[in-house]
Coordinates of C-alpha atoms in Angstrom, one line a residue:
M9 CA 38.8 -284.5 -33.9
R10 CA 39.9 -285.0 -36.6
L11 CA 43.3 -283.3 -37.1
V12 CA 45.3 -284.3 -40.4
K13 CA 48.5 -282.0 -40.7
I14 CA 48.3 -280.7 -44.4
G15 CA 52.0 -279.8 -46.1
L16 CA 51.7 -276.5 -48.9
A17 CA 55.3 -277.7 -51.6
S18 CA 55.6 -274.7 -53.9
V19 CA 58.7 -276.8 -56.7
N20 CA 60.8 -274.4 -59.1
V21 CA 59.8 -276.1 -62.1
T22 CA 61.1 -275.9 -65.8
V23 CA 58.8 -276.9 -68.9
G24 CA 59.3 -280.2 -70.6
A25 CA 61.5 -281.1 -66.9
F26 CA 59.8 -284.2 -66.5
A27 CA 62.3 -286.0 -64.4
R28 CA 63.7 -283.1 -62.6
N29 CA 60.5 -281.5 -62.3
V30 CA 59.6 -284.9 -60.4
D31 CA 62.7 -285.9 -58.3
A32 CA 62.0 -282.7 -57.1
A33 CA 58.7 -283.4 -55.7
L34 CA 60.1 -286.9 -54.4
E35 CA 62.4 -284.8 -52.1
L36 CA 59.8 -282.5 -50.5
A37 CA 57.5 -285.2 -50.6
R38 CA 60.0 -287.1 -48.2
Q39 CA 60.9 -284.4 -46.5
M40 CA 56.6 -283.5 -45.9
A41 CA 56.2 -287.6 -44.9
A42 CA 59.2 -287.1 -42.0
D43 CA 57.4 -283.8 -40.8
D44 CA 54.1 -286.4 -40.1
V45 CA 52.0 -283.9 -43.0
T46 CA 48.8 -286.0 -44.1
V47 CA 47.8 -284.4 -46.9
G48 CA 50.8 -283.2 -49.3
V49 CA 49.1 -280.7 -51.9
F50 CA 51.5 -279.6 -55.0
Q51 CA 50.9 -277.3 -57.4
E52 CA 49.5 -277.5 -60.7
S53 CA 51.3 -278.8 -63.8
L54 CA 54.1 -280.0 -61.7
V55 CA 55.7 -282.4 -63.9
G56 CA 55.2 -281.0 -67.6
G57 CA 55.6 -277.2 -66.2
Y58 CA 53.7 -274.5 -67.2
P59 CA 53.0 -273.2 -68.4
P60 CA 52.9 -275.4 -71.7
E61 CA 51.3 -273.3 -74.7
D62 CA 51.2 -275.5 -77.4
L63 CA 53.9 -278.0 -76.3
V64 CA 50.3 -279.6 -75.0
Q65 CA 49.8 -280.6 -79.1
W66 CA 52.5 -282.5 -78.8
Q67 CA 50.8 -286.0 -78.5
G68 CA 54.9 -287.0 -76.5
F69 CA 54.8 -283.6 -74.3
V70 CA 51.7 -285.0 -73.1
D71 CA 52.1 -289.0 -73.1
N72 CA 55.8 -288.9 -71.3
Q73 CA 54.4 -287.2 -68.4
W74 CA 52.5 -290.5 -67.3
P75 CA 55.6 -292.3 -66.2
Q76 CA 56.6 -289.8 -64.1
L77 CA 54.0 -289.6 -62.2
E78 CA 54.0 -293.4 -61.8
R79 CA 57.4 -292.8 -60.8
F80 CA 56.1 -290.3 -58.4
A81 CA 54.1 -292.8 -56.8
R82 CA 56.0 -295.5 -56.8
E83 CA 59.3 -294.0 -54.8
T84 CA 55.9 -292.4 -52.2
A85 CA 54.5 -295.9 -51.4
S86 CA 55.9 -295.8 -48.5
L87 CA 55.1 -293.2 -46.9
P88 CA 51.1 -292.9 -45.4
S89 CA 50.7 -289.7 -46.4
V90 CA 48.0 -288.6 -49.8
F91 CA 49.8 -286.2 -51.9
L92 CA 48.5 -284.6 -55.0
I93 CA 49.6 -283.6 -57.8
G94 CA 49.4 -281.4 -62.0
V95 CA 49.8 -283.5 -64.7
A96 CA 48.4 -283.5 -67.8
V97 CA 47.1 -286.4 -69.6
A98 CA 45.8 -287.3 -73.0
H99 CA 42.0 -288.8 -73.1
Q100 CA 40.3 -289.9 -76.8
G101 CA 42.1 -286.9 -78.6
L102 CA 41.9 -284.6 -75.3
R103 CA 44.4 -282.8 -73.1
Y104 CA 43.4 -282.7 -69.7
N105 CA 45.4 -280.8 -67.2
C106 CA 45.1 -282.4 -64.2
A107 CA 44.8 -283.1 -60.0
A108 CA 46.4 -286.3 -59.3
I109 CA 45.7 -288.0 -56.0
V110 CA 48.8 -290.3 -55.2
A111 CA 48.1 -292.2 -52.1
G112 CA 50.2 -295.9 -51.4
G113 CA 51.5 -296.4 -53.9
K114 CA 48.2 -295.4 -56.7
V115 CA 47.4 -293.0 -58.7
V116 CA 43.6 -293.6 -56.9
G117 CA 42.0 -290.5 -59.4
L118 CA 43.0 -288.0 -62.1
V119 CA 40.3 -284.3 -62.0
P120 CA 40.1 -282.6 -64.7
K121 CA 40.6 -278.6 -64.4
E122 CA 37.0 -277.1 -65.5
K123 CA 38.0 -273.1 -66.1
L124 CA 40.3 -272.5 -68.2
P125 CA 40.9 -268.7 -68.5
T126 CA 42.0 -267.1 -72.2
Y127 CA 42.7 -263.8 -71.1
S128 CA 45.2 -261.1 -70.4
I129 CA 48.6 -264.4 -69.8
F130 CA 46.2 -267.3 -70.5
Y131 CA 45.9 -269.2 -73.2
E132 CA 44.5 -272.4 -71.6
G133 CA 41.4 -273.0 -73.7
R134 CA 43.8 -273.1 -77.1
T135 CA 45.1 -276.7 -76.0
F136 CA 43.2 -278.0 -72.9
A137 CA 39.6 -280.0 -73.0
R138 CA 37.6 -278.8 -70.2
G139 CA 36.5 -281.9 -67.1
V140 CA 32.5 -281.1 -67.0
P141 CA 29.8 -281.5 -64.1
G142 CA 29.3 -285.1 -64.3
M143 CA 32.5 -286.5 -66.1
H144 CA 32.9 -290.1 -65.1
E145 CA 35.8 -291.9 -67.4
Q146 CA 38.3 -293.8 -66.7
F147 CA 42.5 -293.5 -68.8
R148 CA 44.4 -296.3 -68.0
G149 CA 41.4 -297.8 -65.7
I150 CA 41.9 -294.9 -63.0
P151 CA 39.0 -292.7 -62.3
L152 CA 38.8 -289.6 -64.5
G153 CA 36.2 -286.9 -64.4
D154 CA 34.1 -284.9 -61.4
Y155 CA 34.8 -287.1 -58.6
L156 CA 35.1 -287.0 -54.5
F157 CA 38.1 -289.3 -52.0
H158 CA 37.7 -290.7 -49.4
F159 CA 40.8 -291.7 -46.9
D160 CA 40.9 -292.2 -43.5
F161 CA 40.9 -288.9 -42.2
G162 CA 37.8 -287.2 -44.2
I163 CA 37.0 -287.1 -48.0
I164 CA 39.1 -284.3 -50.3
S165 CA 37.6 -282.7 -53.0
P166 CA 40.7 -281.8 -55.8
E167 CA 40.6 -279.5 -58.1
V168 CA 42.6 -276.5 -60.5
C169 CA 43.5 -273.4 -60.2
E170 CA 40.9 -270.8 -61.9
D171 CA 38.6 -273.6 -60.8
I172 CA 38.4 -271.5 -57.1
W173 CA 37.9 -268.3 -59.2
S174 CA 34.5 -268.4 -60.0
P175 CA 31.7 -269.3 -57.1
E176 CA 29.7 -271.5 -59.7
G177 CA 33.2 -273.6 -59.8
P178 CA 33.2 -277.2 -58.9
I179 CA 33.6 -276.3 -55.2
R180 CA 30.0 -275.9 -54.9
R181 CA 28.7 -278.9 -56.1
R182 CA 31.5 -280.9 -54.7
T183 CA 31.4 -279.3 -50.5
Y184 CA 27.3 -280.2 -50.8
S185 CA 28.6 -283.3 -51.6
G186 CA 30.1 -283.9 -48.9
G187 CA 33.9 -282.6 -50.0
E188 CA 35.2 -281.0 -46.7
L189 CA 38.9 -280.9 -47.7
V190 CA 39.4 -278.8 -51.0
V191 CA 42.4 -278.9 -52.5
N192 CA 43.5 -276.6 -55.1
L193 CA 46.1 -276.8 -57.6
S194 CA 47.8 -273.2 -58.8
A195 CA 49.7 -271.9 -61.0
S196 CA 48.4 -268.1 -60.4
P197 CA 51.6 -265.7 -61.5
F198 CA 52.7 -262.6 -59.8
R199 CA 50.8 -259.3 -60.4
L200 CA 51.5 -256.8 -57.8
G201 CA 48.9 -257.0 -55.2
H202 CA 47.1 -260.9 -56.2
V203 CA 48.8 -262.1 -53.0
D204 CA 46.6 -260.2 -51.1
T205 CA 43.5 -261.4 -53.8
R206 CA 44.9 -264.5 -53.6
R207 CA 44.1 -264.2 -49.9
E208 CA 41.1 -262.5 -49.5
Q209 CA 39.1 -265.1 -52.3
L210 CA 40.8 -268.3 -50.3
A211 CA 38.6 -266.6 -47.2
T212 CA 35.5 -266.1 -49.4
R213 CA 34.9 -269.1 -50.8
A214 CA 36.3 -271.4 -47.6
A215 CA 33.7 -268.9 -45.6
D216 CA 30.7 -269.6 -48.4
F217 CA 31.2 -273.3 -49.1
Q218 CA 31.7 -273.8 -45.4
C219 CA 35.0 -276.0 -45.4
T220 CA 38.8 -276.0 -45.7
I221 CA 40.7 -275.3 -48.0
A222 CA 44.3 -275.8 -48.9
Y223 CA 45.9 -273.9 -51.7
S224 CA 49.5 -274.2 -53.2
N225 CA 50.5 -272.3 -56.3
A226 CA 53.5 -272.9 -58.3
L227 CA 57.0 -271.4 -58.5
G228 CA 59.5 -269.6 -60.8
S229 CA 59.8 -267.7 -64.5
N230 CA 59.1 -269.9 -67.6
D231 CA 60.0 -267.8 -70.2
G232 CA 58.8 -264.7 -68.9
L233 CA 55.8 -265.6 -66.2
I234 CA 57.1 -265.6 -63.3
F235 CA 56.1 -267.1 -60.2
D236 CA 55.7 -266.4 -57.0
G237 CA 54.7 -270.1 -54.9
G238 CA 53.5 -269.9 -52.1
G239 CA 50.2 -271.6 -50.0
F240 CA 47.5 -270.9 -47.9
I241 CA 45.4 -273.1 -46.0
N242 CA 41.8 -271.1 -44.5
Q243 CA 38.8 -272.9 -42.3
N244 CA 35.8 -272.2 -43.1
G245 CA 36.7 -268.6 -43.4
K246 CA 39.4 -268.9 -41.0
P247 CA 43.2 -268.6 -42.0
V248 CA 45.2 -270.7 -40.5
A249 CA 48.3 -270.8 -42.4
E250 CA 50.7 -269.1 -45.6
E251 CA 53.3 -271.0 -47.7
P252 CA 55.8 -268.0 -47.4
R253 CA 56.3 -267.4 -51.3
F254 CA 59.5 -266.6 -53.4
R255 CA 61.0 -270.4 -52.3
Q256 CA 61.4 -273.2 -53.0
G257 CA 60.1 -275.7 -50.1
F258 CA 57.0 -276.8 -47.7
A259 CA 54.5 -275.0 -44.8
S260 CA 52.3 -277.6 -43.1
A261 CA 49.9 -276.7 -40.8
V262 CA 47.7 -279.3 -38.3
V263 CA 43.5 -278.1 -39.2
D264 CA 40.7 -280.3 -36.9
L265 CA 37.8 -281.6 -40.0
D266 CA 35.6 -282.0 -37.6
R267 CA 35.3 -278.2 -36.7
T268 CA 34.6 -278.0 -40.3
L269 CA 31.6 -280.0 -40.2
R270 CA 30.5 -279.0 -36.6
L271 CA 30.5 -275.5 -38.3
R272 CA 28.3 -276.7 -41.6
T273 CA 25.5 -277.8 -38.6
E274 CA 25.6 -274.3 -37.0
N275 CA 25.6 -272.4 -40.5
T276 CA 21.7 -272.7 -41.6
T277 CA 22.8 -270.7 -44.9
W278 CA 24.8 -273.1 -46.0
R279 CA 22.1 -275.7 -45.2
S280 CA 19.6 -273.9 -47.0
D281 CA 21.2 -273.4 -49.7
R282 CA 22.3 -277.0 -50.0
E283 CA 18.7 -277.7 -50.0
T284 CA 17.5 -275.3 -52.7
W285 CA 20.7 -276.3 -54.4
L286 CA 19.5 -280.8 -55.0
R287 CA 15.9 -279.6 -55.3
E288 CA 16.9 -277.9 -57.9
G289 CA 18.3 -281.0 -59.6
G290 CA 22.0 -280.4 -58.2
K291 CA 23.7 -284.4 -58.9
L292 CA 25.5 -285.2 -55.6
V293 CA 29.4 -285.8 -56.9
P294 CA 30.6 -289.8 -56.1
T295 CA 33.0 -290.7 -53.8
I296 CA 35.7 -293.2 -54.6
D297 CA 36.5 -294.9 -51.1
C298 CA 40.4 -295.1 -50.5
T299 CA 40.3 -295.9 -46.9
Q300 CA 42.6 -299.1 -47.8
V301 CA 44.7 -297.5 -50.5
V302 CA 47.0 -296.1 -47.3
T303 CA 46.9 -295.6 -43.4
T304 CA 47.9 -292.6 -42.3
R305 CA 49.7 -292.1 -39.2
R306 CA 48.3 -288.8 -37.3
E307 CA 48.5 -290.3 -33.8
K308 CA 51.6 -287.4 -33.1
L309 CA 49.6 -284.7 -34.5
R310 CA 48.6 -281.7 -31.5
Y311 CA 45.5 -280.2 -31.5
P312 CA 46.4 -276.7 -33.3
V313 CA 46.1 -273.9 -31.0
P314 CA 47.9 -270.2 -30.7
A315 CA 51.0 -269.9 -30.5
H316 CA 50.5 -266.6 -27.9
R317 CA 48.4 -269.2 -26.2
S318 CA 45.3 -266.8 -26.2
F319 CA 42.0 -267.5 -28.7
F320 CA 40.7 -263.9 -28.6
L321 CA 43.9 -262.1 -28.5
P322 CA 45.7 -260.9 -31.7
G323 CA 48.6 -262.0 -32.2
P324 CA 51.9 -260.4 -33.0
D325 CA 51.8 -258.9 -35.6
T326 CA 54.7 -259.1 -38.7
R327 CA 52.5 -257.4 -41.5
R328 CA 55.5 -255.4 -43.7
S329 CA 54.8 -252.0 -44.5
G330 CA 53.1 -251.1 -47.6
R331 CA 56.3 -250.1 -48.8
E332 CA 58.1 -252.5 -48.3
A333 CA 55.8 -254.9 -49.1
L334 CA 55.3 -253.4 -52.7
C335 CA 59.3 -252.9 -53.5
E336 CA 60.1 -256.5 -52.5
D337 CA 58.2 -258.0 -54.4
I338 CA 59.4 -256.4 -56.8
L339 CA 62.5 -257.2 -56.4
D340 CA 62.2 -260.2 -55.7
A341 CA 59.7 -260.9 -58.5
L342 CA 62.2 -259.1 -61.0
S343 CA 65.4 -261.2 -60.0
L344 CA 63.5 -264.5 -59.5
G345 CA 62.8 -263.6 -63.6
V346 CA 66.7 -263.5 -64.1
G347 CA 67.6 -265.9 -62.2
D348 CA 65.2 -268.4 -64.0
Y349 CA 65.9 -267.1 -67.4
F350 CA 69.9 -267.2 -66.7
E351 CA 69.8 -271.3 -65.2
K352 CA 66.9 -272.5 -67.4
T353 CA 67.8 -272.0 -70.6
R354 CA 71.8 -273.7 -70.2
A355 CA 73.2 -271.3 -72.2
F356 CA 75.0 -268.9 -70.5
K357 CA 77.6 -268.3 -68.1
V358 CA 77.4 -264.2 -67.2
L359 CA 75.7 -261.4 -67.0
G360 CA 76.6 -258.7 -68.9
I361 CA 74.5 -254.9 -68.6
A362 CA 75.5 -251.6 -70.6
L363 CA 75.6 -250.0 -67.3
S364 CA 75.1 -245.3 -68.1
G365 CA 75.0 -244.4 -65.2
G366 CA 70.9 -243.5 -65.4
R367 CA 67.8 -244.8 -63.3
D368 CA 66.8 -247.9 -65.9
S369 CA 70.3 -249.6 -66.0
L370 CA 71.2 -248.8 -62.8
L371 CA 67.9 -250.2 -61.5
T372 CA 67.9 -253.6 -64.0
L373 CA 72.0 -254.1 -62.5
L374 CA 70.9 -254.1 -59.1
V375 CA 68.2 -256.6 -60.1
A376 CA 71.2 -258.5 -60.8
H377 CA 73.2 -258.4 -58.1
R378 CA 69.8 -259.3 -56.0
Y379 CA 69.9 -263.0 -57.6
A380 CA 73.9 -262.8 -57.9
R381 CA 73.8 -262.8 -54.1
R382 CA 72.0 -265.6 -53.5
V383 CA 73.7 -267.6 -56.0
R384 CA 77.2 -267.1 -55.2
P385 CA 76.2 -265.1 -51.4
D386 CA 81.1 -264.9 -51.4
N387 CA 81.1 -263.2 -54.5
P388 CA 77.7 -262.0 -56.0
G389 CA 79.3 -259.5 -58.5
S390 CA 81.9 -262.7 -60.5
L391 CA 78.7 -262.7 -62.6
I392 CA 77.8 -260.2 -63.6
R393 CA 80.2 -257.9 -66.3
A394 CA 78.5 -253.8 -66.7
F395 CA 80.1 -251.9 -69.7
Y396 CA 80.2 -248.5 -69.4
M397 CA 80.5 -246.7 -72.8
P398 CA 80.4 -243.0 -73.8
S399 CA 80.7 -241.2 -76.3
R400 CA 80.9 -236.6 -76.8
Y401 CA 77.3 -236.4 -74.6
S402 CA 78.5 -238.7 -72.1
S403 CA 78.8 -236.7 -68.8
D404 CA 81.2 -237.3 -65.7
A405 CA 78.5 -237.1 -64.0
T406 CA 77.4 -240.3 -65.2
R407 CA 80.4 -242.4 -66.1
D408 CA 80.9 -241.7 -62.1
A409 CA 78.0 -243.2 -61.0
A410 CA 78.2 -246.2 -62.9
E411 CA 81.9 -246.5 -61.8
T412 CA 80.5 -245.9 -57.9
I413 CA 78.1 -248.7 -58.3
A414 CA 80.0 -251.3 -59.7
R415 CA 82.6 -250.8 -57.5
E416 CA 80.8 -251.2 -54.3
L417 CA 78.8 -254.1 -55.4
G418 CA 82.4 -255.6 -56.8
V419 CA 81.1 -256.1 -59.9
P420 CA 84.0 -255.7 -63.1
F421 CA 83.1 -252.8 -64.9
E422 CA 85.2 -251.5 -68.4
V423 CA 84.4 -248.1 -69.9
V424 CA 84.8 -248.8 -74.3
P425 CA 84.3 -245.0 -75.9
I426 CA 81.7 -245.3 -78.6
E427 CA 83.1 -242.1 -80.7
E428 CA 85.2 -243.3 -83.5
A429 CA 82.8 -245.7 -84.4
F430 CA 80.2 -242.8 -83.7
D431 CA 82.4 -240.4 -86.1
R432 CA 82.9 -242.8 -88.8
E433 CA 78.9 -244.0 -88.4
L434 CA 78.2 -240.7 -88.7
Q435 CA 80.1 -240.0 -92.3
V436 CA 78.9 -243.7 -93.9
T437 CA 75.6 -243.2 -93.2
R438 CA 75.9 -238.9 -95.4
T439 CA 77.5 -241.4 -98.4
M440 CA 74.7 -242.5 -98.2
L441 CA 72.3 -240.0 -98.0
G442 CA 74.2 -238.9 -101.1
G443 CA 76.4 -235.9 -98.8
A444 CA 73.1 -235.0 -97.1
Q445 CA 73.6 -234.3 -93.0
P446 CA 71.7 -237.4 -90.6
T447 CA 69.1 -235.9 -88.4
A448 CA 69.8 -235.4 -85.0
L449 CA 67.2 -238.0 -84.2
T450 CA 69.3 -240.6 -86.0
E451 CA 72.8 -239.2 -84.7
Q452 CA 71.1 -239.8 -81.2
N453 CA 70.0 -243.4 -82.6
I454 CA 73.5 -244.3 -83.7
Q455 CA 75.0 -244.4 -80.5
A456 CA 71.9 -246.5 -78.7
R457 CA 72.7 -249.1 -82.1
L458 CA 76.4 -249.0 -81.4
R459 CA 76.0 -250.2 -77.8
A460 CA 73.7 -252.8 -79.0
Q461 CA 75.9 -254.3 -81.1
R462 CA 78.5 -254.0 -78.6
M463 CA 76.6 -255.6 -76.2
W464 CA 75.7 -258.4 -79.0
N465 CA 78.9 -259.3 -79.9
W466 CA 80.4 -259.1 -76.1
S467 CA 77.3 -262.1 -75.7
N468 CA 78.4 -263.9 -78.6
S469 CA 81.9 -264.6 -77.6
S470 CA 81.8 -264.7 -73.4
G471 CA 77.9 -266.8 -74.0
G472 CA 76.6 -264.0 -71.5
L473 CA 73.4 -263.0 -71.4
F474 CA 73.1 -259.4 -72.4
L475 CA 70.0 -257.7 -70.1
Q476 CA 67.7 -255.1 -71.7
T477 CA 67.6 -252.2 -68.9
G478 CA 63.9 -250.5 -70.7
N479 CA 60.9 -249.1 -68.7
M480 CA 57.8 -249.2 -69.8
S481 CA 56.6 -245.6 -69.8
E482 CA 59.6 -244.8 -71.7
R483 CA 59.4 -247.9 -74.4
A484 CA 54.9 -247.1 -74.8
V485 CA 55.6 -243.9 -76.1
G486 CA 58.4 -244.9 -78.3
Y487 CA 61.4 -242.9 -76.8
T488 CA 63.2 -246.0 -77.5
T489 CA 66.0 -246.8 -80.4
V490 CA 64.9 -250.5 -82.2
G491 CA 68.3 -252.2 -82.9
G492 CA 69.5 -249.9 -79.5
D493 CA 68.4 -249.7 -76.2
L494 CA 65.3 -251.8 -77.4
M495 CA 67.6 -254.6 -77.5
G496 CA 69.0 -257.1 -75.4
A497 CA 68.2 -261.4 -74.5
L498 CA 65.4 -260.8 -72.2
A499 CA 64.3 -257.1 -71.2
V500 CA 64.3 -256.7 -66.8
I501 CA 62.8 -254.2 -66.1
A502 CA 60.0 -253.4 -69.7
N503 CA 57.0 -254.3 -67.6
V504 CA 58.1 -251.5 -64.4
P505 CA 56.6 -247.7 -64.8
K506 CA 59.5 -244.9 -64.8
T507 CA 58.0 -243.6 -62.0
V508 CA 58.1 -247.2 -59.9
V509 CA 61.5 -247.1 -61.0
M510 CA 62.6 -244.0 -59.6
Y511 CA 59.8 -245.2 -56.5
L512 CA 62.7 -248.6 -56.1
L513 CA 65.7 -246.6 -56.1
D514 CA 64.3 -244.1 -53.5
Y515 CA 64.1 -247.9 -51.2
L516 CA 67.3 -248.8 -52.4
L517 CA 69.1 -245.9 -51.3
E518 CA 67.2 -246.6 -48.2
Q519 CA 68.5 -249.7 -47.1
T520 CA 71.2 -249.5 -48.7
N521 CA 72.6 -246.3 -48.2
Y522 CA 74.7 -247.4 -51.7
E523 CA 76.7 -243.9 -53.1
G524 CA 75.7 -245.1 -56.5
I525 CA 72.3 -245.2 -56.4
R526 CA 72.7 -241.5 -54.6
K527 CA 75.0 -239.9 -57.4
V528 CA 72.3 -241.7 -59.9
L529 CA 69.0 -239.7 -58.6
S530 CA 71.3 -236.4 -58.0
K531 CA 70.9 -235.5 -61.9
P532 CA 67.7 -235.5 -64.2
A533 CA 66.6 -238.4 -66.0
G534 CA 68.0 -238.4 -69.7
P535 CA 69.3 -240.8 -72.2
E536 CA 72.7 -238.5 -72.8
L537 CA 72.2 -239.1 -76.7
A538 CA 72.7 -235.2 -77.4
H539 CA 73.6 -232.4 -75.4
N540 CA 71.6 -232.0 -71.7
Q541 CA 68.9 -234.5 -72.7
V542 CA 66.3 -233.9 -69.9
G543 CA 63.8 -236.9 -70.5
E544 CA 60.3 -234.9 -69.0
E545 CA 61.2 -232.2 -70.8
E546 CA 61.4 -233.9 -74.3
L547 CA 57.8 -236.3 -73.9
M548 CA 56.3 -234.9 -69.9
P549 CA 56.4 -235.4 -66.4
F550 CA 56.3 -239.1 -65.4
P551 CA 53.8 -238.9 -63.3
I552 CA 52.3 -237.4 -66.0
L553 CA 52.6 -240.1 -68.8
D554 CA 51.8 -243.6 -66.6
A555 CA 48.6 -241.9 -65.7
C556 CA 47.5 -241.4 -69.6
F557 CA 49.3 -244.7 -70.0
Y558 CA 47.5 -246.4 -67.3
L559 CA 43.9 -245.3 -68.0
F560 CA 44.3 -245.6 -72.0
A561 CA 46.0 -249.0 -72.1
G562 CA 44.5 -249.8 -69.0
E563 CA 41.7 -248.3 -68.3
K564 CA 40.4 -248.3 -71.9
L565 CA 39.2 -244.7 -71.3
V566 CA 39.4 -242.6 -74.6
P567 CA 41.3 -239.2 -75.0
A568 CA 38.6 -237.1 -73.5
E569 CA 37.4 -239.5 -70.7
M570 CA 41.3 -239.3 -69.4
L571 CA 41.6 -235.3 -69.9
H572 CA 38.7 -235.4 -67.2
A573 CA 40.4 -238.2 -64.5
L574 CA 43.9 -236.1 -65.4
E575 CA 42.2 -232.7 -64.6
A576 CA 41.2 -234.5 -60.7
M577 CA 44.4 -236.3 -60.2
F578 CA 46.5 -233.3 -62.0
P579 CA 44.5 -230.1 -60.9
E580 CA 47.7 -228.0 -60.3
V581 CA 48.4 -228.6 -64.1
E582 CA 46.1 -226.1 -66.3
A583 CA 43.3 -228.5 -68.4
E584 CA 45.2 -227.1 -72.0
R585 CA 48.2 -228.3 -71.1
L586 CA 46.8 -231.3 -70.0
R587 CA 45.3 -231.6 -73.3
G588 CA 48.6 -231.0 -74.9
Y589 CA 49.9 -234.2 -73.5
V590 CA 46.9 -236.5 -73.4
E591 CA 47.1 -236.2 -77.5
K592 CA 51.0 -236.5 -77.1
F593 CA 50.8 -239.1 -75.4
I594 CA 48.0 -241.1 -78.0
R595 CA 49.9 -240.3 -80.7
L596 CA 53.4 -242.1 -79.6
F597 CA 51.7 -245.2 -78.4
L598 CA 49.5 -245.6 -81.4
Q599 CA 52.7 -244.9 -83.7
S600 CA 55.5 -246.8 -81.4
I601 CA 53.0 -250.1 -80.6
Y602 CA 55.6 -251.8 -84.4
K603 CA 58.4 -251.0 -81.9
W604 CA 57.5 -252.4 -78.8
V605 CA 56.5 -255.7 -80.9
Q606 CA 59.9 -256.2 -81.8
A607 CA 61.0 -256.2 -78.1
P608 CA 62.7 -259.2 -75.7
L609 CA 61.5 -261.3 -74.1
S610 CA 59.8 -259.4 -71.2
L611 CA 59.3 -259.6 -67.4
H612 CA 55.8 -259.2 -66.4
I613 CA 54.4 -258.5 -62.7
G614 CA 51.4 -256.9 -63.5
N615 CA 47.9 -257.2 -65.4
L616 CA 49.4 -253.9 -67.4
D617 CA 52.3 -254.8 -69.6
L618 CA 53.6 -254.3 -73.2
D619 CA 53.5 -257.4 -74.8
R620 CA 51.2 -258.3 -77.6
E621 CA 51.7 -262.4 -76.6
R622 CA 50.3 -261.8 -73.1
A623 CA 48.4 -258.9 -72.8
L624 CA 47.8 -255.7 -74.6
Q625 CA 47.2 -257.5 -78.4
L626 CA 46.9 -254.7 -80.4
P627 CA 47.0 -254.2 -84.4
V628 CA 50.3 -252.5 -85.5
V629 CA 48.7 -251.4 -88.2
T630 CA 46.2 -248.9 -86.9
S631 CA 44.8 -245.4 -86.9
S632 CA 44.1 -242.8 -84.3
D633 CA 40.7 -241.6 -86.1
W634 CA 38.9 -243.5 -83.5
T635 CA 39.3 -242.1 -80.4
R636 CA 38.1 -239.0 -82.0
G637 CA 34.2 -240.1 -81.3

C-alpha cells in the first residue's frame, strides 16, 4: 500500500491582497500538516486572487506575487507535506497562470495553465499565455512547463482549472507518462447546478485516464463573481471525498495510490489507448525527481474504510432534496456575494435597503440578513438599515408587511414619505414642459428616482452600501427606472428571475414562518407607482416572461421558434395570446438594453446573466428586423 492523505483547501482571497491571501493559506497549510496531510491542494491564482482581469498587464502585479510565494515556501519548510498553490508569473514578456509545487522550503516547479477560457464570464486569453505540450523552460532557475513531479509517495501531475474540462487536456499525456495523482487548482464560479457537473466531470476524467484526481476550488466573491469553494477527491472514477462549499477551511481523505496503478493494469482499454497514443507519436512528459526534497510522514495513515464498515452496502443518504439544494445554494451564494463586496471594498459601514413591502426588496433584505447573521450572530439587524418611502400610491398593506419583517429581523426601520417632494417634482416638470402635464409613466419614474436619490444621500453620509433590489425578469424588459429603482451600489438579485424570487420566498416562509414574508406574498406583485398596479397585468404572466427570456437570450431562438416552444410549455394559453407575448417580449427586451447596461455591478449565479461585461455582450443600438427572417 502507498497511503497518501490529500487535503483540499479553500481560501477566501481578495484580488491584489497578496500578503493577506498567503497568510490565510499558511494558516491552513499548518493545520493540514498537523492533520498528517501528505499533499495540500490550494486553488488557482491564490496569491494574486481571481479574476485579476487586466491587472495582469501590470508587471508589478505579477512580479510582486513571487516574494509572497517564496514566503509561503520558507514558512512551510519544516512541514512534511507537499503543497500546490496558484500563482501568476511573468516570463520573457508573457504571463502564465501557474500551479506552483512547493516542498521542503522550495518552489520545485511551475506548471502553466494550457486551456485558457475566453467565453461566458472569462477573459483569460486576453491577458495570459498558454502553456504548451513539451514546454521545458526555466524561471528563476525553477522548471517551468510540462512536467510531472516524483515524490516519495508517488507521481503528481499538476494542472489548472480549465485544463481538466477537455479530454484533450494535459491529463491525457501526463497520465500516459506515469502521473498517478492529478492535482487540479481551480477557480470555477458558482452557477446553479454546476457542482453536479463538476462532480460528474471529475469522475469521468478519473475513470477515462485511470488516475486519482484532487480538485480544489476557489472561494469568495470578487466583482460580482461568486466562487463557492469546495473540492473533490476521486480515484479512478470512484468518489472518495468532497470538501464542503461556502466556507473557508480544508477537508482531507486517505487514498491508496497502489490501487490506482492496480486498476490501470486491469483496464485493457486504458492500456490500449496508451499504446495507440505512443504509436502515433505521443511524447512522454518528463518527471522531475523530488524524492530528496522532502520526506513525508505517512506512518500514522490508516487504510480508507467506509464509515459504516461495509464495502458492499450503501452508506447513509445525506443528500438534500432538490428544493433545499437549489434554494440554499442560491441564498448562500448571494449572501457570500453581499458580504464579500461589503467587506473587501473597505468602503462601507452598514447595509441599506429601500424596503417597499414587495417581493424583490424583501428577498434582498433576507439575503443581507443571512450575511449579517454570520458576522454578527448576536445582533444581525444592527448591520442593516431599512427605509420605507411611501407616496400616495403606497398601500397600508405594503407598509405593514415591510414594518413587520423589519421588526422580526431586528432591523432598524424608518418611514420617510416622498409625497411633498413628489408634488414639487411634478410642478418642476410641468414648468420644464411649458405647462404641459407629465406623462403617467413620468409620474411613476419620478417616485422611483426620488427614492433612489434619498438612498444615495443616506449612503454618502453614513458609509452605507446601497443595495439595489431589482430582479432579472423585469430588468430584461425595462420594467425599471433609470436613475430610480435600477440604481444602487450592488445589484443583489439582478440575475435572479422573478419566478425564482417567488420560489425562494415560499421556501423561506416554510423555513422561518416569518409573518412579514406571509404578508408580502398575500398581495399581487406590483411596484405601487400608480393605482392598483399589478406587474403581470402590465407585462405578462411571470412564468411566460421567464420562459421567453430563457428561450431568446439563453437558447438563442428566434420568435417563431420561441412560439413553438411556448405552445408546448403552456398548452392552456391560446396560441395567438402567446404570439402577442413573444412579440411584446422581443420589442421590450431589445429596446431596454440601454437600460440594463447602466445598472450597477451585479452578483452572478447562472450562465444566463444580464451583464454586458460578463455574459450577454449585446449592442445597445440594434434593430429587431433580423428576428423576422
